[in-house]
GROMACS .gro file of C-alpha atoms in nm:
model
  464
    1UNK     CA    1   0.042  -4.041   0.785
    2UNK     CA    2  -0.024  -4.116   0.422
    3UNK     CA    3  -0.344  -4.300   0.341
    4UNK     CA    4  -0.152  -4.588   0.189
    5UNK     CA    5   0.014  -4.655   0.521
    6UNK     CA    6  -0.308  -4.617   0.717
    7UNK     CA    7  -0.481  -4.921   0.570
    8UNK     CA    8  -0.606  -5.199   0.799
    9UNK     CA    9  -0.361  -5.465   0.900
   10UNK     CA   10  -0.491  -5.703   0.634
   11UNK     CA   11  -0.580  -5.577   0.290
   12UNK     CA   12  -0.831  -5.772   0.084
   13UNK     CA   13  -0.760  -5.596  -0.242
   14UNK     CA   14  -0.860  -5.791  -0.551
   15UNK     CA   15  -0.596  -6.006  -0.707
   16UNK     CA   16  -0.483  -5.908  -1.058
   17UNK     CA   17  -0.780  -5.957  -1.286
   18UNK     CA   18  -1.023  -5.994  -0.995
   19UNK     CA   19  -1.356  -5.808  -1.023
   20UNK     CA   20  -1.427  -5.544  -0.766
   21UNK     CA   21  -1.715  -5.735  -0.610
   22UNK     CA   22  -1.726  -5.865  -0.258
   23UNK     CA   23  -1.576  -6.207  -0.190
   24UNK     CA   24  -1.830  -6.476  -0.251
   25UNK     CA   25  -2.077  -6.257  -0.445
   26UNK     CA   26  -2.145  -6.161  -0.802
   27UNK     CA   27  -2.130  -5.795  -0.904
   28UNK     CA   28  -2.461  -5.639  -0.811
   29UNK     CA   29  -2.573  -5.919  -0.578
   30UNK     CA   30  -2.671  -5.863  -0.222
   31UNK     CA   31  -2.386  -5.884   0.033
   32UNK     CA   32  -2.339  -6.242   0.143
   33UNK     CA   33  -2.528  -6.391  -0.152
   34UNK     CA   34  -2.374  -6.691  -0.312
   35UNK     CA   35  -2.254  -6.669  -0.675
   36UNK     CA   36  -2.546  -6.672  -0.917
   37UNK     CA   37  -2.803  -6.658  -0.637
   38UNK     CA   38  -3.095  -6.419  -0.633
   39UNK     CA   39  -3.135  -6.216  -0.314
   40UNK     CA   40  -3.379  -6.377  -0.077
   41UNK     CA   41  -3.325  -6.736  -0.196
   42UNK     CA   42  -3.251  -6.875   0.149
   43UNK     CA   43  -3.215  -7.246   0.072
   44UNK     CA   44  -2.957  -7.216  -0.209
   45UNK     CA   45  -2.764  -6.968   0.004
   46UNK     CA   46  -2.735  -7.216   0.291
   47UNK     CA   47  -2.629  -7.495   0.057
   48UNK     CA   48  -2.373  -7.272  -0.110
   49UNK     CA   49  -2.229  -7.155   0.222
   50UNK     CA   50  -2.207  -7.515   0.340
   51UNK     CA   51  -2.021  -7.608   0.020
   52UNK     CA   52  -1.782  -7.315   0.062
   53UNK     CA   53  -1.715  -7.417   0.423
   54UNK     CA   54  -1.630  -7.771   0.318
   55UNK     CA   55  -1.406  -7.630   0.046
   56UNK     CA   56  -1.250  -7.410   0.314
   57UNK     CA   57  -1.157  -7.716   0.519
   58UNK     CA   58  -0.951  -7.846   0.227
   59UNK     CA   59  -0.787  -7.509   0.178
   60UNK     CA   60  -0.712  -7.487   0.549
   61UNK     CA   61  -0.541  -7.825   0.550
   62UNK     CA   62  -0.322  -7.735   0.252
   63UNK     CA   63  -0.244  -7.381   0.376
   64UNK     CA   64  -0.178  -7.500   0.731
   65UNK     CA   65   0.056  -7.768   0.603
   66UNK     CA   66   0.237  -7.518   0.381
   67UNK     CA   67   0.274  -7.269   0.667
   68UNK     CA   68   0.400  -7.538   0.905
   69UNK     CA   69   0.652  -7.654   0.646
   70UNK     CA   70   0.776  -7.298   0.602
   71UNK     CA   71   0.818  -7.257   0.979
   72UNK     CA   72   1.016  -7.579   0.996
   73UNK     CA   73   1.242  -7.476   0.708
   74UNK     CA   74   1.293  -7.131   0.858
   75UNK     CA   75   1.384  -7.274   1.199
   76UNK     CA   76   1.619  -7.532   1.048
   77UNK     CA   77   1.794  -7.271   0.833
   78UNK     CA   78   1.828  -7.039   1.133
   79UNK     CA   79   1.981  -7.320   1.339
   80UNK     CA   80   2.223  -7.406   1.059
   81UNK     CA   81   2.336  -7.045   1.011
   82UNK     CA   82   2.356  -6.926   1.372
   83UNK     CA   83   2.453  -7.246   1.559
   84UNK     CA   84   2.597  -7.510   1.328
   85UNK     CA   85   2.802  -7.273   1.111
   86UNK     CA   86   2.979  -7.097   1.403
   87UNK     CA   87   3.056  -7.436   1.560
   88UNK     CA   88   3.198  -7.559   1.231
   89UNK     CA   89   3.421  -7.250   1.225
   90UNK     CA   90   3.541  -7.319   1.578
   91UNK     CA   91   3.330  -7.065   1.771
   92UNK     CA   92   3.112  -7.140   2.073
   93UNK     CA   93   2.869  -6.867   1.971
   94UNK     CA   94   2.817  -6.649   1.665
   95UNK     CA   95   3.096  -6.390   1.636
   96UNK     CA   96   3.001  -6.034   1.546
   97UNK     CA   97   3.169  -6.040   1.206
   98UNK     CA   98   2.973  -6.350   1.105
   99UNK     CA   99   2.647  -6.189   1.217
  100UNK     CA  100   2.719  -5.893   0.991
  101UNK     CA  101   2.805  -6.123   0.701
  102UNK     CA  102   2.484  -6.320   0.748
  103UNK     CA  103   2.271  -6.006   0.763
  104UNK     CA  104   2.428  -5.866   0.445
  105UNK     CA  105   2.381  -6.201   0.272
  106UNK     CA  106   2.017  -6.200   0.375
  107UNK     CA  107   1.981  -5.846   0.242
  108UNK     CA  108   2.115  -5.954  -0.097
  109UNK     CA  109   1.874  -6.249  -0.102
  110UNK     CA  110   1.579  -6.020  -0.027
  111UNK     CA  111   1.692  -5.774  -0.293
  112UNK     CA  112   1.710  -6.057  -0.546
  113UNK     CA  113   1.359  -6.172  -0.450
  114UNK     CA  114   1.232  -5.817  -0.502
  115UNK     CA  115   1.320  -5.850  -0.872
  116UNK     CA  116   1.102  -6.159  -0.910
  117UNK     CA  117   0.725  -6.165  -0.976
  118UNK     CA  118   0.557  -6.050  -0.658
  119UNK     CA  119   0.859  -5.843  -0.548
  120UNK     CA  120   0.903  -6.052  -0.234
  121UNK     CA  121   0.562  -5.957  -0.098
  122UNK     CA  122   0.429  -5.634   0.044
  123UNK     CA  123   0.663  -5.408   0.245
  124UNK     CA  124   0.595  -5.447   0.619
  125UNK     CA  125   0.492  -5.082   0.647
  126UNK     CA  126   0.191  -5.161   0.429
  127UNK     CA  127   0.059  -5.420   0.674
  128UNK     CA  128  -0.046  -5.776   0.608
  129UNK     CA  129  -0.208  -5.873   0.279
  130UNK     CA  130  -0.417  -6.154   0.137
  131UNK     CA  131  -0.385  -6.088  -0.237
  132UNK     CA  132  -0.068  -6.288  -0.303
  133UNK     CA  133  -0.121  -6.546  -0.575
  134UNK     CA  134   0.079  -6.859  -0.664
  135UNK     CA  135   0.295  -6.673  -0.914
  136UNK     CA  136   0.408  -6.426  -0.647
  137UNK     CA  137   0.444  -6.685  -0.369
  138UNK     CA  138   0.794  -6.801  -0.459
  139UNK     CA  139   0.944  -6.455  -0.418
  140UNK     CA  140   0.762  -6.414  -0.086
  141UNK     CA  141   0.914  -6.735   0.051
  142UNK     CA  142   1.266  -6.643  -0.064
  143UNK     CA  143   1.243  -6.290   0.078
  144UNK     CA  144   1.099  -6.416   0.406
  145UNK     CA  145   1.378  -6.669   0.454
  146UNK     CA  146   1.637  -6.403   0.367
  147UNK     CA  147   1.485  -6.184   0.637
  148UNK     CA  148   1.387  -6.417   0.921
  149UNK     CA  149   1.665  -6.678   0.908
  150UNK     CA  150   1.941  -6.424   0.848
  151UNK     CA  151   1.865  -6.216   1.159
  152UNK     CA  152   1.661  -5.914   1.050
  153UNK     CA  153   1.413  -5.784   1.308
  154UNK     CA  154   1.073  -5.875   1.168
  155UNK     CA  155   0.817  -6.146   1.244
  156UNK     CA  156   0.680  -6.436   1.039
  157UNK     CA  157   0.313  -6.333   1.036
  158UNK     CA  158   0.318  -6.154   0.697
  159UNK     CA  159   0.487  -6.429   0.494
  160UNK     CA  160   0.267  -6.695   0.655
  161UNK     CA  161  -0.045  -6.509   0.547
  162UNK     CA  162   0.102  -6.466   0.200
  163UNK     CA  163   0.182  -6.836   0.172
  164UNK     CA  164  -0.170  -6.929   0.282
  165UNK     CA  165  -0.316  -6.678   0.037
  166UNK     CA  166  -0.116  -6.823  -0.252
  167UNK     CA  167  -0.220  -7.179  -0.168
  168UNK     CA  168  -0.581  -7.069  -0.135
  169UNK     CA  169  -0.563  -6.916  -0.482
  170UNK     CA  170  -0.455  -7.253  -0.621
  171UNK     CA  171  -0.794  -7.393  -0.520
  172UNK     CA  172  -0.973  -7.158  -0.762
  173UNK     CA  173  -0.752  -7.090  -1.063
  174UNK     CA  174  -1.000  -6.865  -1.245
  175UNK     CA  175  -0.886  -6.510  -1.158
  176UNK     CA  176  -1.233  -6.376  -1.241
  177UNK     CA  177  -1.412  -6.598  -0.990
  178UNK     CA  178  -1.533  -6.410  -0.680
  179UNK     CA  179  -1.485  -6.731  -0.482
  180UNK     CA  180  -1.110  -6.709  -0.542
  181UNK     CA  181  -1.067  -6.420  -0.301
  182UNK     CA  182  -1.268  -6.605  -0.037
  183UNK     CA  183  -1.030  -6.899  -0.060
  184UNK     CA  184  -0.725  -6.671  -0.055
  185UNK     CA  185  -0.846  -6.515   0.270
  186UNK     CA  186  -0.932  -6.857   0.413
  187UNK     CA  187  -0.583  -6.980   0.330
  188UNK     CA  188  -0.427  -6.671   0.484
  189UNK     CA  189  -0.612  -6.730   0.811
  190UNK     CA  190  -0.492  -7.091   0.825
  191UNK     CA  191  -0.140  -6.973   0.743
  192UNK     CA  192  -0.108  -6.714   1.015
  193UNK     CA  193  -0.277  -6.953   1.257
  194UNK     CA  194   0.036  -7.169   1.234
  195UNK     CA  195   0.232  -6.908   1.432
  196UNK     CA  196  -0.045  -6.765   1.651
  197UNK     CA  197  -0.133  -7.113   1.775
  198UNK     CA  198  -0.455  -7.049   1.967
  199UNK     CA  199  -0.721  -7.005   1.695
  200UNK     CA  200  -0.900  -6.741   1.903
  201UNK     CA  201  -0.628  -6.491   1.809
  202UNK     CA  202  -0.667  -6.558   1.439
  203UNK     CA  203  -1.046  -6.554   1.463
  204UNK     CA  204  -1.026  -6.215   1.635
  205UNK     CA  205  -0.796  -6.089   1.359
  206UNK     CA  206  -1.050  -6.207   1.101
  207UNK     CA  207  -1.345  -6.042   1.275
  208UNK     CA  208  -1.169  -5.710   1.331
  209UNK     CA  209  -1.046  -5.690   0.973
  210UNK     CA  210  -1.396  -5.780   0.850
  211UNK     CA  211  -1.550  -5.503   1.059
  212UNK     CA  212  -1.293  -5.246   0.943
  213UNK     CA  213  -1.319  -5.347   0.578
  214UNK     CA  214  -1.697  -5.354   0.561
  215UNK     CA  215  -1.935  -5.561   0.345
  216UNK     CA  216  -1.653  -5.681   0.123
  217UNK     CA  217  -1.533  -5.913   0.399
  218UNK     CA  218  -1.808  -5.900   0.663
  219UNK     CA  219  -2.035  -6.155   0.497
  220UNK     CA  220  -2.109  -6.522   0.572
  221UNK     CA  221  -1.922  -6.649   0.267
  222UNK     CA  222  -1.596  -6.504   0.398
  223UNK     CA  223  -1.643  -6.557   0.770
  224UNK     CA  224  -1.771  -6.915   0.767
  225UNK     CA  225  -1.524  -7.033   0.505
  226UNK     CA  226  -1.234  -6.872   0.690
  227UNK     CA  227  -1.341  -7.022   1.023
  228UNK     CA  228  -1.363  -7.368   0.864
  229UNK     CA  229  -1.017  -7.319   0.717
  230UNK     CA  230  -0.882  -7.201   1.051
  231UNK     CA  231  -1.023  -7.505   1.230
  232UNK     CA  232  -0.869  -7.740   0.974
  233UNK     CA  233  -0.531  -7.571   1.002
  234UNK     CA  234  -0.538  -7.588   1.382
  235UNK     CA  235  -0.629  -7.957   1.367
  236UNK     CA  236  -0.297  -8.014   1.190
  237UNK     CA  237  -0.121  -7.865   1.490
  238UNK     CA  238  -0.302  -8.044   1.772
  239UNK     CA  239  -0.366  -8.375   1.595
  240UNK     CA  240  -0.665  -8.587   1.509
  241UNK     CA  241  -0.757  -8.918   1.671
  242UNK     CA  242  -0.445  -9.123   1.735
  243UNK     CA  243  -0.231  -8.883   1.530
  244UNK     CA  244  -0.050  -8.635   1.756
  245UNK     CA  245  -0.028  -8.360   1.495
  246UNK     CA  246   0.257  -8.139   1.378
  247UNK     CA  247   0.292  -7.963   1.712
  248UNK     CA  248   0.107  -7.664   1.852
  249UNK     CA  249   0.257  -7.317   1.871
  250UNK     CA  250   0.197  -7.189   2.223
  251UNK     CA  251   0.212  -6.816   2.281
  252UNK     CA  252   0.323  -6.744   2.633
  253UNK     CA  253   0.595  -6.585   2.842
  254UNK     CA  254   0.745  -6.845   3.079
  255UNK     CA  255   0.831  -6.778   3.441
  256UNK     CA  256   0.586  -6.496   3.514
  257UNK     CA  257   0.482  -6.457   3.879
  258UNK     CA  258   0.122  -6.525   3.973
  259UNK     CA  259  -0.115  -6.232   3.931
  260UNK     CA  260  -0.453  -6.343   4.075
  261UNK     CA  261  -0.595  -5.996   4.144
  262UNK     CA  262  -0.548  -5.640   4.021
  263UNK     CA  263  -0.308  -5.429   4.228
  264UNK     CA  264  -0.358  -5.048   4.224
  265UNK     CA  265   0.012  -4.965   4.184
  266UNK     CA  266   0.018  -5.171   3.866
  267UNK     CA  267  -0.265  -4.975   3.712
  268UNK     CA  268  -0.105  -4.645   3.810
  269UNK     CA  269   0.218  -4.755   3.646
  270UNK     CA  270   0.050  -4.916   3.345
  271UNK     CA  271  -0.085  -4.587   3.211
  272UNK     CA  272   0.246  -4.396   3.166
  273UNK     CA  273   0.412  -4.721   3.060
  274UNK     CA  274   0.156  -4.773   2.784
  275UNK     CA  275   0.203  -4.414   2.670
  276UNK     CA  276   0.580  -4.468   2.650
  277UNK     CA  277   0.538  -4.796   2.461
  278UNK     CA  278   0.294  -4.642   2.213
  279UNK     CA  279   0.529  -4.347   2.160
  280UNK     CA  280   0.823  -4.579   2.090
  281UNK     CA  281   0.612  -4.790   1.853
  282UNK     CA  282   0.494  -4.486   1.659
  283UNK     CA  283   0.845  -4.340   1.653
  284UNK     CA  284   0.972  -4.665   1.504
  285UNK     CA  285   0.711  -4.644   1.233
  286UNK     CA  286   0.784  -4.280   1.152
  287UNK     CA  287   1.159  -4.339   1.131
  288UNK     CA  288   1.097  -4.644   0.915
  289UNK     CA  289   0.895  -4.424   0.678
  290UNK     CA  290   1.204  -4.211   0.625
  291UNK     CA  291   1.417  -4.518   0.565
  292UNK     CA  292   1.157  -4.644   0.320
  293UNK     CA  293   1.190  -4.322   0.121
  294UNK     CA  294   1.559  -4.391   0.070
  295UNK     CA  295   1.492  -4.758  -0.006
  296UNK     CA  296   1.262  -4.663  -0.292
  297UNK     CA  297   1.533  -4.444  -0.441
  298UNK     CA  298   1.836  -4.668  -0.379
  299UNK     CA  299   1.703  -5.012  -0.283
  300UNK     CA  300   2.026  -5.213  -0.294
  301UNK     CA  301   2.244  -4.962  -0.111
  302UNK     CA  302   1.978  -4.898   0.153
  303UNK     CA  303   1.911  -5.260   0.243
  304UNK     CA  304   2.283  -5.351   0.252
  305UNK     CA  305   2.371  -5.050   0.470
  306UNK     CA  306   2.074  -5.129   0.693
  307UNK     CA  307   2.197  -5.487   0.733
  308UNK     CA  308   2.539  -5.360   0.842
  309UNK     CA  309   2.383  -5.114   1.088
  310UNK     CA  310   2.156  -5.386   1.233
  311UNK     CA  311   2.459  -5.608   1.287
  312UNK     CA  312   2.656  -5.329   1.450
  313UNK     CA  313   2.365  -5.249   1.683
  314UNK     CA  314   2.350  -5.610   1.796
  315UNK     CA  315   2.728  -5.629   1.842
  316UNK     CA  316   2.744  -5.310   2.048
  317UNK     CA  317   2.452  -5.415   2.269
  318UNK     CA  318   2.603  -5.759   2.326
  319UNK     CA  319   2.942  -5.611   2.418
  320UNK     CA  320   2.795  -5.360   2.664
  321UNK     CA  321   2.545  -5.592   2.830
  322UNK     CA  322   2.740  -5.915   2.812
  323UNK     CA  323   2.438  -6.082   2.654
  324UNK     CA  324   2.387  -6.256   2.322
  325UNK     CA  325   2.325  -6.113   1.979
  326UNK     CA  326   1.971  -6.250   2.005
  327UNK     CA  327   1.884  -5.966   2.242
  328UNK     CA  328   1.864  -5.746   1.932
  329UNK     CA  329   1.841  -5.973   1.629
  330UNK     CA  330   1.536  -6.167   1.508
  331UNK     CA  331   1.178  -6.087   1.605
  332UNK     CA  332   1.256  -6.080   1.978
  333UNK     CA  333   0.964  -6.271   2.130
  334UNK     CA  334   1.188  -6.562   2.232
  335UNK     CA  335   1.428  -6.320   2.405
  336UNK     CA  336   1.163  -6.180   2.643
  337UNK     CA  337   1.275  -6.399   2.939
  338UNK     CA  338   1.628  -6.261   2.889
  339UNK     CA  339   1.494  -5.905   2.904
  340UNK     CA  340   1.317  -5.982   3.231
  341UNK     CA  341   1.637  -6.127   3.379
  342UNK     CA  342   1.816  -5.789   3.364
  343UNK     CA  343   1.856  -5.605   3.693
  344UNK     CA  344   1.993  -5.280   3.548
  345UNK     CA  345   1.774  -5.014   3.389
  346UNK     CA  346   2.079  -4.872   3.212
  347UNK     CA  347   2.161  -5.200   3.039
  348UNK     CA  348   1.797  -5.243   2.939
  349UNK     CA  349   1.807  -4.893   2.789
  350UNK     CA  350   2.103  -5.001   2.576
  351UNK     CA  351   1.909  -5.306   2.455
  352UNK     CA  352   1.601  -5.092   2.387
  353UNK     CA  353   1.796  -4.845   2.176
  354UNK     CA  354   1.969  -5.120   1.979
  355UNK     CA  355   1.643  -5.308   1.923
  356UNK     CA  356   1.470  -4.986   1.816
  357UNK     CA  357   1.740  -4.911   1.559
  358UNK     CA  358   1.738  -5.268   1.426
  359UNK     CA  359   1.359  -5.278   1.407
  360UNK     CA  360   1.318  -4.946   1.227
  361UNK     CA  361   1.586  -5.034   0.974
  362UNK     CA  362   1.435  -5.377   0.912
  363UNK     CA  363   1.089  -5.224   0.882
  364UNK     CA  364   1.178  -4.962   0.623
  365UNK     CA  365   1.484  -5.078   0.430
  366UNK     CA  366   1.329  -5.353   0.219
  367UNK     CA  367   1.332  -5.665   0.438
  368UNK     CA  368   1.008  -5.865   0.436
  369UNK     CA  369   0.814  -5.974   0.742
  370UNK     CA  370   0.560  -5.857   0.997
  371UNK     CA  371   0.580  -5.584   1.263
  372UNK     CA  372   0.381  -5.747   1.543
  373UNK     CA  373   0.636  -5.961   1.727
  374UNK     CA  374   0.921  -5.703   1.723
  375UNK     CA  375   0.675  -5.448   1.865
  376UNK     CA  376   0.591  -5.699   2.140
  377UNK     CA  377   0.963  -5.726   2.219
  378UNK     CA  378   1.000  -5.349   2.248
  379UNK     CA  379   0.702  -5.342   2.483
  380UNK     CA  380   0.852  -5.619   2.696
  381UNK     CA  381   1.182  -5.430   2.731
  382UNK     CA  382   1.000  -5.117   2.847
  383UNK     CA  383   0.791  -5.326   3.088
  384UNK     CA  384   1.109  -5.470   3.238
  385UNK     CA  385   1.249  -5.120   3.282
  386UNK     CA  386   0.929  -4.998   3.450
  387UNK     CA  387   0.924  -5.291   3.692
  388UNK     CA  388   1.276  -5.198   3.804
  389UNK     CA  389   1.196  -4.829   3.837
  390UNK     CA  390   0.870  -4.866   4.031
  391UNK     CA  391   0.903  -5.098   4.329
  392UNK     CA  392   0.612  -5.319   4.421
  393UNK     CA  393   0.485  -5.361   4.065
  394UNK     CA  394   0.425  -5.693   3.893
  395UNK     CA  395   0.615  -5.771   3.576
  396UNK     CA  396   0.316  -5.978   3.461
  397UNK     CA  397   0.074  -5.683   3.479
  398UNK     CA  398   0.319  -5.438   3.323
  399UNK     CA  399   0.398  -5.684   3.045
  400UNK     CA  400   0.030  -5.717   2.959
  401UNK     CA  401  -0.014  -5.339   2.939
  402UNK     CA  402   0.304  -5.287   2.737
  403UNK     CA  403   0.242  -5.569   2.489
  404UNK     CA  404  -0.116  -5.457   2.428
  405UNK     CA  405  -0.007  -5.097   2.373
  406UNK     CA  406   0.266  -5.207   2.131
  407UNK     CA  407   0.038  -5.426   1.921
  408UNK     CA  408  -0.246  -5.174   1.921
  409UNK     CA  409  -0.017  -4.891   1.811
  410UNK     CA  410   0.140  -5.110   1.543
  411UNK     CA  411  -0.166  -5.261   1.375
  412UNK     CA  412  -0.466  -5.062   1.510
  413UNK     CA  413  -0.666  -5.371   1.606
  414UNK     CA  414  -0.776  -5.330   1.971
  415UNK     CA  415  -0.926  -5.672   2.040
  416UNK     CA  416  -0.637  -5.854   1.877
  417UNK     CA  417  -0.395  -5.649   2.087
  418UNK     CA  418  -0.580  -5.728   2.409
  419UNK     CA  419  -0.611  -6.097   2.333
  420UNK     CA  420  -0.243  -6.133   2.242
  421UNK     CA  421  -0.137  -5.960   2.564
  422UNK     CA  422  -0.368  -6.174   2.776
  423UNK     CA  423  -0.257  -6.501   2.616
  424UNK     CA  424   0.112  -6.412   2.641
  425UNK     CA  425   0.069  -6.345   3.014
  426UNK     CA  426  -0.196  -6.611   3.078
  427UNK     CA  427   0.034  -6.817   3.302
  428UNK     CA  428   0.021  -6.536   3.560
  429UNK     CA  429  -0.357  -6.532   3.587
  430UNK     CA  430  -0.664  -6.371   3.435
  431UNK     CA  431  -0.618  -6.043   3.623
  432UNK     CA  432  -0.366  -5.931   3.359
  433UNK     CA  433  -0.667  -5.861   3.136
  434UNK     CA  434  -0.727  -5.527   3.311
  435UNK     CA  435  -0.383  -5.372   3.246
  436UNK     CA  436  -0.396  -5.523   2.896
  437UNK     CA  437  -0.713  -5.329   2.821
  438UNK     CA  438  -0.553  -5.009   2.952
  439UNK     CA  439  -0.257  -5.066   2.723
  440UNK     CA  440  -0.483  -5.130   2.425
  441UNK     CA  441  -0.682  -4.811   2.473
  442UNK     CA  442  -0.368  -4.602   2.511
  443UNK     CA  443  -0.208  -4.765   2.206
  444UNK     CA  444  -0.508  -4.703   1.982
  445UNK     CA  445  -0.545  -4.341   2.095
  446UNK     CA  446  -0.173  -4.279   2.044
  447UNK     CA  447  -0.188  -4.422   1.692
  448UNK     CA  448  -0.492  -4.207   1.606
  449UNK     CA  449  -0.327  -3.895   1.746
  450UNK     CA  450  -0.002  -3.961   1.562
  451UNK     CA  451  -0.185  -4.007   1.233
  452UNK     CA  452  -0.386  -3.690   1.290
  453UNK     CA  453  -0.073  -3.484   1.350
  454UNK     CA  454   0.101  -3.646   1.055
  455UNK     CA  455  -0.184  -3.560   0.820
  456UNK     CA  456  -0.216  -3.208   0.964
  457UNK     CA  457   0.148  -3.140   0.891
  458UNK     CA  458   0.093  -3.272   0.536
  459UNK     CA  459   0.412  -3.471   0.552
  460UNK     CA  460   0.444  -3.676   0.237
  461UNK     CA  461   0.707  -3.896   0.081
  462UNK     CA  462   0.929  -3.707  -0.164
  463UNK     CA  463   0.879  -3.816  -0.526
  464UNK     CA  464   1.092  -4.113  -0.627
   0.00000   0.00000   0.00000
């Protein structure tokens, strides 16, 4: 796989005009030193870090509020387009032709945003990013709404980080200040925390990205400021004192059976299941790379044709299964209980194929969003199939293994993958941690092996 695509999930590249020094330090200073501080000056360093943390609280409040406002707007627009509009037209549910029209309309909106400063944000194949400034933020919001509210199969994590990054940049307007990047990252953490809910997930994302990136991010200026920002953003969700807050996002799959202890048959099944999930996740990425090649050559035609194909996939799956268009459209995490309600492996296979097609086209054709939640949905579908094929297995344990494998293969962050799987299946019991770890290991190894083969074959994108 090309080196551009193999970057960590979050990229802390300098913003335009930003010096290539680590966040929170002057060029040539020791890692973690405050701006203008001589190495070894302990007292000023502590005071400076304390000041940055307090500043991070303010950034977290603003970024968390901005992210929550975006989520509310996105949900309201989705409700208006997919519920209110069909009812106004006399339909009880969204007809297939309207779904196709909405997807094409969204594609045109995203294409228009790509012509604005910022180009609608980074393509989802490039991972999440924290170098979006205020000037680029408007195009990111427009492209994200055109993607998420109009039915494309991507998640909200990337635009939320971008929104937080842009609001963090507003706190330090000087593009040459090394503190600016610290605040952009702090804002991004508060932004994505609005959808992850439990701050432990976002904190794990921060730590893993810091470890993978090295001294540029793994220093007290970045970590402490980002944690302060994350705490402030989460306070907005849960409330403060007599104020009940904006409402907490709770990650979790409802209705899972209890899983108080590890059962051997689940572990035996979890291994091949995780391999299958990782293979599907990597296949989706590789196919999306090919779609991306065409999108770079003919962006408008590719994204419009992809929108039509996504709509057709959803229509065909709904007709065959008797389910709703939501089985295929959108990120898919809210449809997981519907996947688990199926009693036919054949019908689940239809949903899996349709979701795979819709995800790969959304991932590579030019839509803007994140890959994490659609990958979770693919893992959940495969877990449901495995539970039907192997009697005596627990859907809770298989879900944990499949979700962890999907996230690990998608973003290469093992602890984030494990934590997401455990929290999503937490209602079943803590024993799901064991199959989740198995899924994570398999997902990471599969991603590494796929990248090794890709590089060995020297497969590269044809020149545009």
